[in-house]
Tab-separated table of C-alpha atoms in Angstrom:
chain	number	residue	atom	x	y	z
A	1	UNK	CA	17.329	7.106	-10.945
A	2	UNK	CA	20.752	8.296	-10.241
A	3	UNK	CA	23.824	7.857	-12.663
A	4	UNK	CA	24.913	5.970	-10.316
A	5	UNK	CA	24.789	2.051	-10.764
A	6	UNK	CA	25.652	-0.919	-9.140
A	7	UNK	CA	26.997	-4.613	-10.604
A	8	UNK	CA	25.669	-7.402	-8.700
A	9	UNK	CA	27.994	-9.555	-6.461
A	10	UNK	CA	27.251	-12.816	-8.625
A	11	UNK	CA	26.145	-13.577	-12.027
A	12	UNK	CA	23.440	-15.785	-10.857
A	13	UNK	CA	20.899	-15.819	-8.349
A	14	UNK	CA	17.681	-18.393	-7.030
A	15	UNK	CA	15.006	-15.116	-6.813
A	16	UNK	CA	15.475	-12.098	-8.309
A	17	UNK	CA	13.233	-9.035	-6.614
A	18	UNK	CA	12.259	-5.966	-9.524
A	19	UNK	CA	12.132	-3.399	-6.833
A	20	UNK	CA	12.933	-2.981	-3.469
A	21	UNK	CA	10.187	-0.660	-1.929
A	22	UNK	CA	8.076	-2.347	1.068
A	23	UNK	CA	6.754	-5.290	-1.260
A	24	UNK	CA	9.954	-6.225	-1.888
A	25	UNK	CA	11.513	-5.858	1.147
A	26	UNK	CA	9.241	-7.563	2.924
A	27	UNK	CA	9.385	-10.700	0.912
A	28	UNK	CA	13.397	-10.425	1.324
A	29	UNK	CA	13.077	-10.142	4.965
A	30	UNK	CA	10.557	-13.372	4.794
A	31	UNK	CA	13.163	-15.024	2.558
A	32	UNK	CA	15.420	-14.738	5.043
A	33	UNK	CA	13.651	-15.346	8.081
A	34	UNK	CA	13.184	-19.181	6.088
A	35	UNK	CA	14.696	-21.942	7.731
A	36	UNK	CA	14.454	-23.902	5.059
A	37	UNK	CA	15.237	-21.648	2.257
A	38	UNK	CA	19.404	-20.949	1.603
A	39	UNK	CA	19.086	-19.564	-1.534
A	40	UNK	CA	20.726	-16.220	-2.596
A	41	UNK	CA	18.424	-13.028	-3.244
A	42	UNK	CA	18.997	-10.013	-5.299
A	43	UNK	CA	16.764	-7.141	-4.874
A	44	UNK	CA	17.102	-4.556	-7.684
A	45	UNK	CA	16.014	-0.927	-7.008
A	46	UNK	CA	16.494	1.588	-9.416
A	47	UNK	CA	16.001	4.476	-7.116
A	48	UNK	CA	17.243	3.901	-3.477
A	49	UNK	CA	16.256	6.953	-1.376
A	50	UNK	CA	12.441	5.909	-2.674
A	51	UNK	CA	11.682	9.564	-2.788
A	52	UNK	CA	8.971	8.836	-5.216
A	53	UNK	CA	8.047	5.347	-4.031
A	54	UNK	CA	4.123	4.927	-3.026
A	55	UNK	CA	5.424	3.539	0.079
A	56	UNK	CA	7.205	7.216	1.141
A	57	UNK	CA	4.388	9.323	0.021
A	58	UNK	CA	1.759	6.941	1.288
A	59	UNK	CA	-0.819	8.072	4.654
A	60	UNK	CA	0.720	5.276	6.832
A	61	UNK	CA	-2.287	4.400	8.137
A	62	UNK	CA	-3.703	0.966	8.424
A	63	UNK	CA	-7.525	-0.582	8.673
A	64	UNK	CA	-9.718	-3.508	8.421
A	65	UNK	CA	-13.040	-1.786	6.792
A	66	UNK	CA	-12.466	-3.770	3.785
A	67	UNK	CA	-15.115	-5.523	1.950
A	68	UNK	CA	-13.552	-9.039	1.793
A	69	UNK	CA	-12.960	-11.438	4.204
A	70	UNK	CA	-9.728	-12.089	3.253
A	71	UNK	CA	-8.320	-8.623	3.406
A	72	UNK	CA	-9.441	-8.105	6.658
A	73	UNK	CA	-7.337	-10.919	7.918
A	74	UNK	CA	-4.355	-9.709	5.789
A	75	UNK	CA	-4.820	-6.294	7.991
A	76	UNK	CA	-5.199	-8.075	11.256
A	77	UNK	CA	-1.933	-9.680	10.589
A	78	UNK	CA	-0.595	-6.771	9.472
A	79	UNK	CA	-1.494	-5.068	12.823
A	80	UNK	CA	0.155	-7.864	15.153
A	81	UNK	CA	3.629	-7.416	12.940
A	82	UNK	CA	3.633	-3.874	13.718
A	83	UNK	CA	2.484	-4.245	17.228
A	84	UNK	CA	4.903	-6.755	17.676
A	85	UNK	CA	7.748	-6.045	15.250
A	86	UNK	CA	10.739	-6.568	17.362
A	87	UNK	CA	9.337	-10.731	18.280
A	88	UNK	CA	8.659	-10.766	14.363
A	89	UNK	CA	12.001	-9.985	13.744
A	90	UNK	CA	13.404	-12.885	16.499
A	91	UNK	CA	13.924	-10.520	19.564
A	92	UNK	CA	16.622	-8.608	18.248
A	93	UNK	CA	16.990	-5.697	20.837
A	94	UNK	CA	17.622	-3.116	18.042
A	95	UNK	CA	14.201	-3.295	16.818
A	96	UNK	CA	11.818	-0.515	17.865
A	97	UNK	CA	9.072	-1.320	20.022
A	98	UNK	CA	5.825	0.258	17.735
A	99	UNK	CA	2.065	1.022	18.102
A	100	UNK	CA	-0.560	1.789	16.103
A	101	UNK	CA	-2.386	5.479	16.740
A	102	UNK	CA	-5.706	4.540	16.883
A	103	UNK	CA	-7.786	7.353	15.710
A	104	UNK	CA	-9.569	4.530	13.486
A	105	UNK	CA	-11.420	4.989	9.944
A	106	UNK	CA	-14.667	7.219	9.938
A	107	UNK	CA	-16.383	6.369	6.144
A	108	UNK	CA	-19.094	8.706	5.869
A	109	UNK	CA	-21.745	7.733	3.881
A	110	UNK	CA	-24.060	10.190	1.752
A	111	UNK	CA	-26.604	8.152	0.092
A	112	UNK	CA	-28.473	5.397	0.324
A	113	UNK	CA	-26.360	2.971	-1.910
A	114	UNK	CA	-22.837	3.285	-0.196
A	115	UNK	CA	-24.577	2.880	3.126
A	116	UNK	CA	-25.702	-0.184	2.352
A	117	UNK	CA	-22.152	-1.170	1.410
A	118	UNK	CA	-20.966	-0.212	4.290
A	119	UNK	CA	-23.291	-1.674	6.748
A	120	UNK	CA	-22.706	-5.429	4.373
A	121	UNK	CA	-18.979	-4.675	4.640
A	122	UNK	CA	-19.246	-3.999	8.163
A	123	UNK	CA	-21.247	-7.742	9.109
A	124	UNK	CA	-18.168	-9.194	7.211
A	125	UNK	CA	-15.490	-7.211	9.006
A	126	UNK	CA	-17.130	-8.010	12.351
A	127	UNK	CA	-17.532	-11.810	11.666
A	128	UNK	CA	-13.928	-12.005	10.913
A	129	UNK	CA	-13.228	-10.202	14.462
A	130	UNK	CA	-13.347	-6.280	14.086
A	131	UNK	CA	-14.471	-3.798	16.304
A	132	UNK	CA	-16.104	-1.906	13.576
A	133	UNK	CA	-19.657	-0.368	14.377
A	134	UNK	CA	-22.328	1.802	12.477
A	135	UNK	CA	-23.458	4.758	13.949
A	136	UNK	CA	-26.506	7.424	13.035
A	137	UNK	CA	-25.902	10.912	12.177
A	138	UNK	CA	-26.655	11.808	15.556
A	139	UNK	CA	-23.911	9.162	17.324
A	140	UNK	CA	-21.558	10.461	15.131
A	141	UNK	CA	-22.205	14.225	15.932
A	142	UNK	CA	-22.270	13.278	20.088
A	143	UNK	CA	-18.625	11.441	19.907
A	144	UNK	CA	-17.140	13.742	17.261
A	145	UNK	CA	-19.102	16.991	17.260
A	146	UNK	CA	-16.629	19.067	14.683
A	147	UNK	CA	-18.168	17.053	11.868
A	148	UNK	CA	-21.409	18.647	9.660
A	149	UNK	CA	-23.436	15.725	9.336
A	150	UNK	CA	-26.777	17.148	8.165
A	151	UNK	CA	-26.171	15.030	4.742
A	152	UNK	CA	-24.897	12.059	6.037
A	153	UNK	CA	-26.748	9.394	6.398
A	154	UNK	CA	-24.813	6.846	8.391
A	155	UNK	CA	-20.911	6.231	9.405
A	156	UNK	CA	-18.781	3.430	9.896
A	157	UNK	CA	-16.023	3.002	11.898
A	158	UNK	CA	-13.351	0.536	13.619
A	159	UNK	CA	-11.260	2.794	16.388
A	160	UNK	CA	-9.088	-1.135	17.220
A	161	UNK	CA	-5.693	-1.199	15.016
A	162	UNK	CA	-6.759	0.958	12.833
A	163	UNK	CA	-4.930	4.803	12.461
A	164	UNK	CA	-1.380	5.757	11.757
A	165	UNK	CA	1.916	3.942	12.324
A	166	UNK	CA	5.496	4.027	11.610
A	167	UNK	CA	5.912	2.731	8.411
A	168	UNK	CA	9.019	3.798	7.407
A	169	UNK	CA	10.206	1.856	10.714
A	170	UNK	CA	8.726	-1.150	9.643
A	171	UNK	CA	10.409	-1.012	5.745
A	172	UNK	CA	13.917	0.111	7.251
A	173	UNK	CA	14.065	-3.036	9.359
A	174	UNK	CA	12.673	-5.442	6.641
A	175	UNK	CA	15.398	-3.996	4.705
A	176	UNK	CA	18.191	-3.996	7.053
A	177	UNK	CA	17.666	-7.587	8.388
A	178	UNK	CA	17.131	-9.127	5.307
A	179	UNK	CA	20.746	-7.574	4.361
A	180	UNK	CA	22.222	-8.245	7.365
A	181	UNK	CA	21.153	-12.310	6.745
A	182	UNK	CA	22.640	-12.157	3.565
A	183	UNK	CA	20.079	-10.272	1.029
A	184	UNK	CA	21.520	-8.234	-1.646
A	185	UNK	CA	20.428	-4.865	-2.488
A	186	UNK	CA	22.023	-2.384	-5.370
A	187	UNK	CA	21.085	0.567	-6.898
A	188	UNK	CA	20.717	-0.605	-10.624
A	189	UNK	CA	17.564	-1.112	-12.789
A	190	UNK	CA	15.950	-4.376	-15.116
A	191	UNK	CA	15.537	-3.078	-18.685
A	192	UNK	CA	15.119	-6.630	-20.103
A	193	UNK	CA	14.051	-9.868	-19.892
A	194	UNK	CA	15.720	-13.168	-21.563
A	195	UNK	CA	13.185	-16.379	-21.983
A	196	UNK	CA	13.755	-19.655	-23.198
A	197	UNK	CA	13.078	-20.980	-26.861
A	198	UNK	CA	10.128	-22.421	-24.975
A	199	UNK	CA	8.702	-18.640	-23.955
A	200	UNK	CA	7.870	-20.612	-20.083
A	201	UNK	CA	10.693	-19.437	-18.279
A	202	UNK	CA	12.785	-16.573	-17.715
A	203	UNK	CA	16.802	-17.213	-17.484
A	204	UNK	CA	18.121	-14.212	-17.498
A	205	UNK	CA	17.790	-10.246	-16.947
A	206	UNK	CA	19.608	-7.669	-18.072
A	207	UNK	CA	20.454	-4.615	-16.159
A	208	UNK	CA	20.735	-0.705	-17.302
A	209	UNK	CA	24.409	-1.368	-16.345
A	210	UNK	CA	24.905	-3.941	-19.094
A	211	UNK	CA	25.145	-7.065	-16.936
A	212	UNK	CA	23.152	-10.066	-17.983
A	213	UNK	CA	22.335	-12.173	-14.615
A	214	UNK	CA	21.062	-15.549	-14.664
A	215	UNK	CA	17.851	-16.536	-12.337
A	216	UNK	CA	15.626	-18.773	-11.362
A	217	UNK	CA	12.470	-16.736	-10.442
A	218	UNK	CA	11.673	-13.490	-10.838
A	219	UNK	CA	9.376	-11.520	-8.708
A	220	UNK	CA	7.631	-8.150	-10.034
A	221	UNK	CA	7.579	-5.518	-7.027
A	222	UNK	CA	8.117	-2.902	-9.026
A	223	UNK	CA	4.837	-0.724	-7.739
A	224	UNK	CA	3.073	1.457	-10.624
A	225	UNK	CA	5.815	0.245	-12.620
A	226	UNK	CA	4.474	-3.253	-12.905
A	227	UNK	CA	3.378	-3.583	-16.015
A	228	UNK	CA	6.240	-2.733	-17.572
A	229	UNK	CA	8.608	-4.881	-15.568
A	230	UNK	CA	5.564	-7.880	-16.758
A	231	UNK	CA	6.018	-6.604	-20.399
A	232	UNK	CA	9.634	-7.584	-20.106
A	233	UNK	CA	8.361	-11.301	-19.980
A	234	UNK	CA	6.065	-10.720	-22.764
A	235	UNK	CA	3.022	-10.707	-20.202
A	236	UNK	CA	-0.076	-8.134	-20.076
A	237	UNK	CA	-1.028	-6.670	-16.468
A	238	UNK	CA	-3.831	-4.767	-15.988
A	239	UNK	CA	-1.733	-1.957	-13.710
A	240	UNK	CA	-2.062	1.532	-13.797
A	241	UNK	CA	-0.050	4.081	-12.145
A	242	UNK	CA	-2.753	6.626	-10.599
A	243	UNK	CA	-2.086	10.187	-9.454
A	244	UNK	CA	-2.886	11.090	-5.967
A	245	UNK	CA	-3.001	14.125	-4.118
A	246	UNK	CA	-1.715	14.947	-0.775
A	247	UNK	CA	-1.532	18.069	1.223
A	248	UNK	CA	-0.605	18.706	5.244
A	249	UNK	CA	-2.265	21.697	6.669
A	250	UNK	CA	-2.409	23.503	10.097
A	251	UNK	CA	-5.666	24.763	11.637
A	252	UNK	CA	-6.057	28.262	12.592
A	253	UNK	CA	-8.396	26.198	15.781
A	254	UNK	CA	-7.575	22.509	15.624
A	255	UNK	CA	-9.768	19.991	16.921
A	256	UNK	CA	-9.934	19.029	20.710
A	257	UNK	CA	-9.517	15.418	19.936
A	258	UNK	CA	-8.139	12.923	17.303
A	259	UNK	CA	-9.429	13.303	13.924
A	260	UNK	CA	-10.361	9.716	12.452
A	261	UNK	CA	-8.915	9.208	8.845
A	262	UNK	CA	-12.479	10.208	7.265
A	263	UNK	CA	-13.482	9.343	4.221
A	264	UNK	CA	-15.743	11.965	2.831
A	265	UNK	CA	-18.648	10.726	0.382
A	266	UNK	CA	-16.922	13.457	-1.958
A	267	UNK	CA	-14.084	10.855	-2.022
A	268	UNK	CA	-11.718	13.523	-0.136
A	269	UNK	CA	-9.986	11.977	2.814
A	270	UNK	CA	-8.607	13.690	5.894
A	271	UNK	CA	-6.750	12.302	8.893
A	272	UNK	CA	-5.006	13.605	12.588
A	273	UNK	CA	-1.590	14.364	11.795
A	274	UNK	CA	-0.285	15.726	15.172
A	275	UNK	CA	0.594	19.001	16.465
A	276	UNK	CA	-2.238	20.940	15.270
A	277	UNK	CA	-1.950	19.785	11.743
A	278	UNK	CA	-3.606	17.271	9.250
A	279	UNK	CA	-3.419	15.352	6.232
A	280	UNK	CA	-5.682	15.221	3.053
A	281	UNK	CA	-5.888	13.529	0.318
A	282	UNK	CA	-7.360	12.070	-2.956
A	283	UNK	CA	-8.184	12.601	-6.327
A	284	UNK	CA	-10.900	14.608	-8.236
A	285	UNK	CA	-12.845	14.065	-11.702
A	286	UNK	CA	-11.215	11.609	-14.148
A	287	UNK	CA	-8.632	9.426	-12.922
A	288	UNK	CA	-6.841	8.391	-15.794
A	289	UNK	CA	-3.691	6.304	-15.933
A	290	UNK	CA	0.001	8.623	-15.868
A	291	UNK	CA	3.710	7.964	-16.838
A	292	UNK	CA	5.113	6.442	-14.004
A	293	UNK	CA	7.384	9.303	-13.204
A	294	UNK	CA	4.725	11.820	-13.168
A	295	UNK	CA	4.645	13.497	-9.758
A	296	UNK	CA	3.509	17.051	-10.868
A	297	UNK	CA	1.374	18.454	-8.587
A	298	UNK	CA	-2.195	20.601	-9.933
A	299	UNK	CA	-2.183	23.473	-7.677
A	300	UNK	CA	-5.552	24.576	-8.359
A	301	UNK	CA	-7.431	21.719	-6.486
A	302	UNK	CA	-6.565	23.037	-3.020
A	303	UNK	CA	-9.146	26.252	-3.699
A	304	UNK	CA	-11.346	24.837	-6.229
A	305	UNK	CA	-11.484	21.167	-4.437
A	306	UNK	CA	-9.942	20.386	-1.241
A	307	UNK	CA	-10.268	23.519	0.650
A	308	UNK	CA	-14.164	23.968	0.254
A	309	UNK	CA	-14.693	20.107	0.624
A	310	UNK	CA	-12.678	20.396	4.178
A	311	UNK	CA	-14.643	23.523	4.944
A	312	UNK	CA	-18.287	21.780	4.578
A	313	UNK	CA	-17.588	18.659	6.296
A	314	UNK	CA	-15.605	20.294	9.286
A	315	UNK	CA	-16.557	24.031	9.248
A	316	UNK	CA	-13.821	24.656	12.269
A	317	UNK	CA	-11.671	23.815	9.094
A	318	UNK	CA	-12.675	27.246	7.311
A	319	UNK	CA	-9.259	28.987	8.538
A	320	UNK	CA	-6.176	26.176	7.508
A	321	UNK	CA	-3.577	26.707	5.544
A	322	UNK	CA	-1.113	24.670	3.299
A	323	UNK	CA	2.131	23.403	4.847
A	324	UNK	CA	2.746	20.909	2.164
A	325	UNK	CA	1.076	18.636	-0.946
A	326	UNK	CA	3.077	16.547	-3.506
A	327	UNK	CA	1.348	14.030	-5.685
A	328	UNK	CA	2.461	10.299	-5.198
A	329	UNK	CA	0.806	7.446	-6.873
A	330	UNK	CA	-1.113	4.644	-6.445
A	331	UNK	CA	-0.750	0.564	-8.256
A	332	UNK	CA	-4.327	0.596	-9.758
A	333	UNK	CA	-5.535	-3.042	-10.469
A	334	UNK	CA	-8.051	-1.902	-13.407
A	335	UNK	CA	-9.854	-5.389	-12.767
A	336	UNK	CA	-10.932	-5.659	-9.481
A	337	UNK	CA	-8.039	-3.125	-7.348
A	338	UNK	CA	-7.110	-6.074	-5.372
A	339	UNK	CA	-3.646	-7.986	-5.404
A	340	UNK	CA	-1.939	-9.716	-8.085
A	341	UNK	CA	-0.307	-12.501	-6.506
A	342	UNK	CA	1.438	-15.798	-7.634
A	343	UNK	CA	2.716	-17.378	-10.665
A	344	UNK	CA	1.939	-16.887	-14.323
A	345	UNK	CA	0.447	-19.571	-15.856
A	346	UNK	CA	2.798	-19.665	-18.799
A	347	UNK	CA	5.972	-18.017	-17.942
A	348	UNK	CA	6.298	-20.483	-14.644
A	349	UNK	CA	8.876	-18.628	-12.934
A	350	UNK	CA	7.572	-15.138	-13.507
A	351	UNK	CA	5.522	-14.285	-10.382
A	352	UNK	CA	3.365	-11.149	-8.980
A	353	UNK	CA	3.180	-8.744	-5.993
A	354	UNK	CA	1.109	-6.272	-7.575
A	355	UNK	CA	-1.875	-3.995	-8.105
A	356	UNK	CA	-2.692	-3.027	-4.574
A	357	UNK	CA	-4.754	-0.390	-5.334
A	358	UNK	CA	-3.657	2.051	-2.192
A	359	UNK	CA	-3.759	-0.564	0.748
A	360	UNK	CA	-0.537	-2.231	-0.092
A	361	UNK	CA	1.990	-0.541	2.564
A	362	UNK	CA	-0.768	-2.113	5.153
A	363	UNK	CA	-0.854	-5.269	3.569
A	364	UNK	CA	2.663	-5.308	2.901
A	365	UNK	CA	3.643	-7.818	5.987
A	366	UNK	CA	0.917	-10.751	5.066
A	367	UNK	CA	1.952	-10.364	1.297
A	368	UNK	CA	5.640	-10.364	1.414
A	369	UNK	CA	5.330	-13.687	4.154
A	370	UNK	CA	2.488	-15.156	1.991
A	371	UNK	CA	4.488	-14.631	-1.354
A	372	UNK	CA	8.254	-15.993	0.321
A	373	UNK	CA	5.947	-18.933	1.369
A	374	UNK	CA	5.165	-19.297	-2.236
A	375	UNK	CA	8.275	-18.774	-3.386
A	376	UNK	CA	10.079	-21.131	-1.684
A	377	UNK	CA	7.450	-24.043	-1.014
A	378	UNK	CA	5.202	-23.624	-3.576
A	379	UNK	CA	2.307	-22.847	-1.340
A	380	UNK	CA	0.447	-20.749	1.171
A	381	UNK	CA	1.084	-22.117	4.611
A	382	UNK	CA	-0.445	-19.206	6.272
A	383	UNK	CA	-3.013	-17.138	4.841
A	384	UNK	CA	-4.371	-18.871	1.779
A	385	UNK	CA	-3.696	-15.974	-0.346
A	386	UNK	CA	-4.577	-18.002	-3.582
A	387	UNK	CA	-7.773	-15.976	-4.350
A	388	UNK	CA	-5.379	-13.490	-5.745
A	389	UNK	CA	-3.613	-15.891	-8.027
A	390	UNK	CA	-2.539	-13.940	-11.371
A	391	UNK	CA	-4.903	-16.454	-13.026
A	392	UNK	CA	-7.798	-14.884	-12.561
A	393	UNK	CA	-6.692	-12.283	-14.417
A	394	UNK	CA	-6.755	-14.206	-17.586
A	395	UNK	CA	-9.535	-15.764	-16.889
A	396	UNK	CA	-11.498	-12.121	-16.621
A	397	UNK	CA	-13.108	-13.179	-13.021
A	398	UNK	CA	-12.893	-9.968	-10.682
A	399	UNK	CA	-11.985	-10.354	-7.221
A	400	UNK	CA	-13.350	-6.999	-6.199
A	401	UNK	CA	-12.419	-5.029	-3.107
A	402	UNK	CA	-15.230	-2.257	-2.792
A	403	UNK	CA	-13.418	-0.360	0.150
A	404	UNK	CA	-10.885	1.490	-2.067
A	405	UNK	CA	-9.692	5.337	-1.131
């Protein structure tokens, strides 16, 4: 965060966003796009150019191979905003017309175990509408013959809304409407929380700048930084910020056709980035939880990880070589790395848009609608999002999302 910080324009405010990344610009852009809500918004974002933010260092990619029902419908929706951004947004001519690149998902499967996941996940993706469809080792090698597939047993993928889009399109003009209609944005941080004698309600925050600002809710959106922002309120979330690894890399010979984003069973994942060059990512051996302002990078798992990894699984892949790599991270849910959504059940006004786990940027349009619904009518009128309702969390009953990269 920079030195420099910004007072708010009032002293009070109905909602209160902690952060200002895609989460909570989307719900600010819903918020506004309420007819019935008139309320005034603060988002607070401690670091503006979200250099660091999981949704700048993030693949852009979307998908529906997920193992629940429900997030397959939060990525279908997800795909029609994008597709459709500028009607989403009421017509407004400055709005850019977008598309999704779609390479699709190719999860590789190397044993017998995930392949039955993936062909259970699949039934469930395809009775809620997607095009996803197994194929053999020897389907896969005829449509995309770069690939070694002499230990795979069986692949899965969706090639219908699923690849890269513009997602830093999408944030910009969730942010810039919701401003334009009345939102307000600074660059300042929440360092404290003020509840009543009563411990059920939060009526103030203070700011890093000093300013004490009265509220009546409070939404977290603060990313990998979400359990601190919930300690504030005197609340335990089971949030992790996770390390991941990212490098862009040319070929020497690049492929003669888009590269799916695979997922390789060594959990490395690779995608078409354009131009001759691609993007990998993951993590390797423990994965334990960092400071949320750790972005070093560990230069040694390009040769010792990534590189031979790439090399096996694509052998045309043998001569590449390193354009770029930073480490971003991801909002681990350590329960079930699905969303925290909703209320708390003692702190009424506190309430959640957390824990995504790596799919939030995709899921960012259903959640920020589905949590403005919340926020201003007390319900889903949607997608029942409910299943993600903070209280199972306290209750210890996992909603668990199996597809997680």
């Amino acid at each position: 965060m920079s030195d420099k910080r910004q007072a708010p324009g009032q002293g009070s405010y109905d909602i209160i966003i902690v952060g200002g990344a895609i989460m909570g610009a989307a719900t600010a852009f819903f918020l506004s796009d309420d007819a019935d809500f008139d309320g005034r918004v603060l988002v607070v974002e401690r670091d503006p150019t979200y250099a660091t933010s999981s949704t700048m260092l993030s693949t852009s990619c979307i998908r529906q191979q997920f193992s629940t029902a429900l997030n397959v419908e939060i990525s279908q929706f997800g795909a029609d905003f994008i597709k459709n951004l500028r009607t989403h947004m009421g017509g407004d001519d400055r709005v850019p017309e977008l598309s999704i690149r779609s390479f699709g998902y190719m999860y590789l499967a190397g044993d017998a175990a995930f392949a039955d996941d993936l062909r259970a996940s699949a039934a469930v993706q395809q009775a809620a509408g997607a095009a996803t469809r197994i194929m053999t080792p020897e389907e896969i090698a005829a449509a995309y013959p770069f690939y070694n597939v002499d230990d795979i047993l069986l692949g899965s993928i969706n090639t219908v809304d699923e690849g890269y889009f513009d997602s830093v399109a999408v944030f910009e003009w969730c942010r810039r409407l919701s401003r334009e209609r009345g939102v307000e944005y600074i660059e300042n941080e929440v360092v404290a929380m003020t509840l009543n004698a009563a411990q059920s309600k939060v009526e103030s925050v203070t700011l890093a700048s000093g300013e004490v600002i009265a509220c009546g809710k409070v939404l977290n959106a603060s990313g990998p930084r979400a359990a601190r922002t919930a300690g504030m309120a005197g609340i335990t979330l089971p949030v992790e910020p996770r390390k991941r690894f990212s490098w862009i890399f040319s070929a020497e010979r690049p492929l003669d056709r888009d590269l799916p984003l695979t997922i390789d069973p060594s959990g490395l994942h690779v995608r078409e980035n354009g131009g001759g060059t691609y993007q990998a990512g993951g993590h390797f051996g423990e994965d334990p939880a960092v400071e949320p302002d750790d972005f070093d990078m560990d230069f040694s798992l390009w040769e010792n990880h990534v590189w031979p990894l790439l090399a096996h699984r694509i052998p045309q892949f043998e001569a590449i070589r390193v354009t770029s790599e930073w480490a971003g991270q991801y909002a681990m849910n350590t329960l079930d790395h699905n969303a925290i959504l909703g209320a708390h059940d003692r702190v009424e006004n506190f309430h959640f848009l957390n824990g995504f786990s790596g799919h939030g940027l995709q899921q960012a349009p259903a959640m920020g609608r589905g949590t403005a619904e919340f926020l201003v009518h007390g319900a889903y009128r949607s997608i029942d999002l409910s299943p993600f309702d903070y209280a199972r969390i306290t209750e210890g009953r996992p909603l668990v999302e199996k597809a997680i990269i």
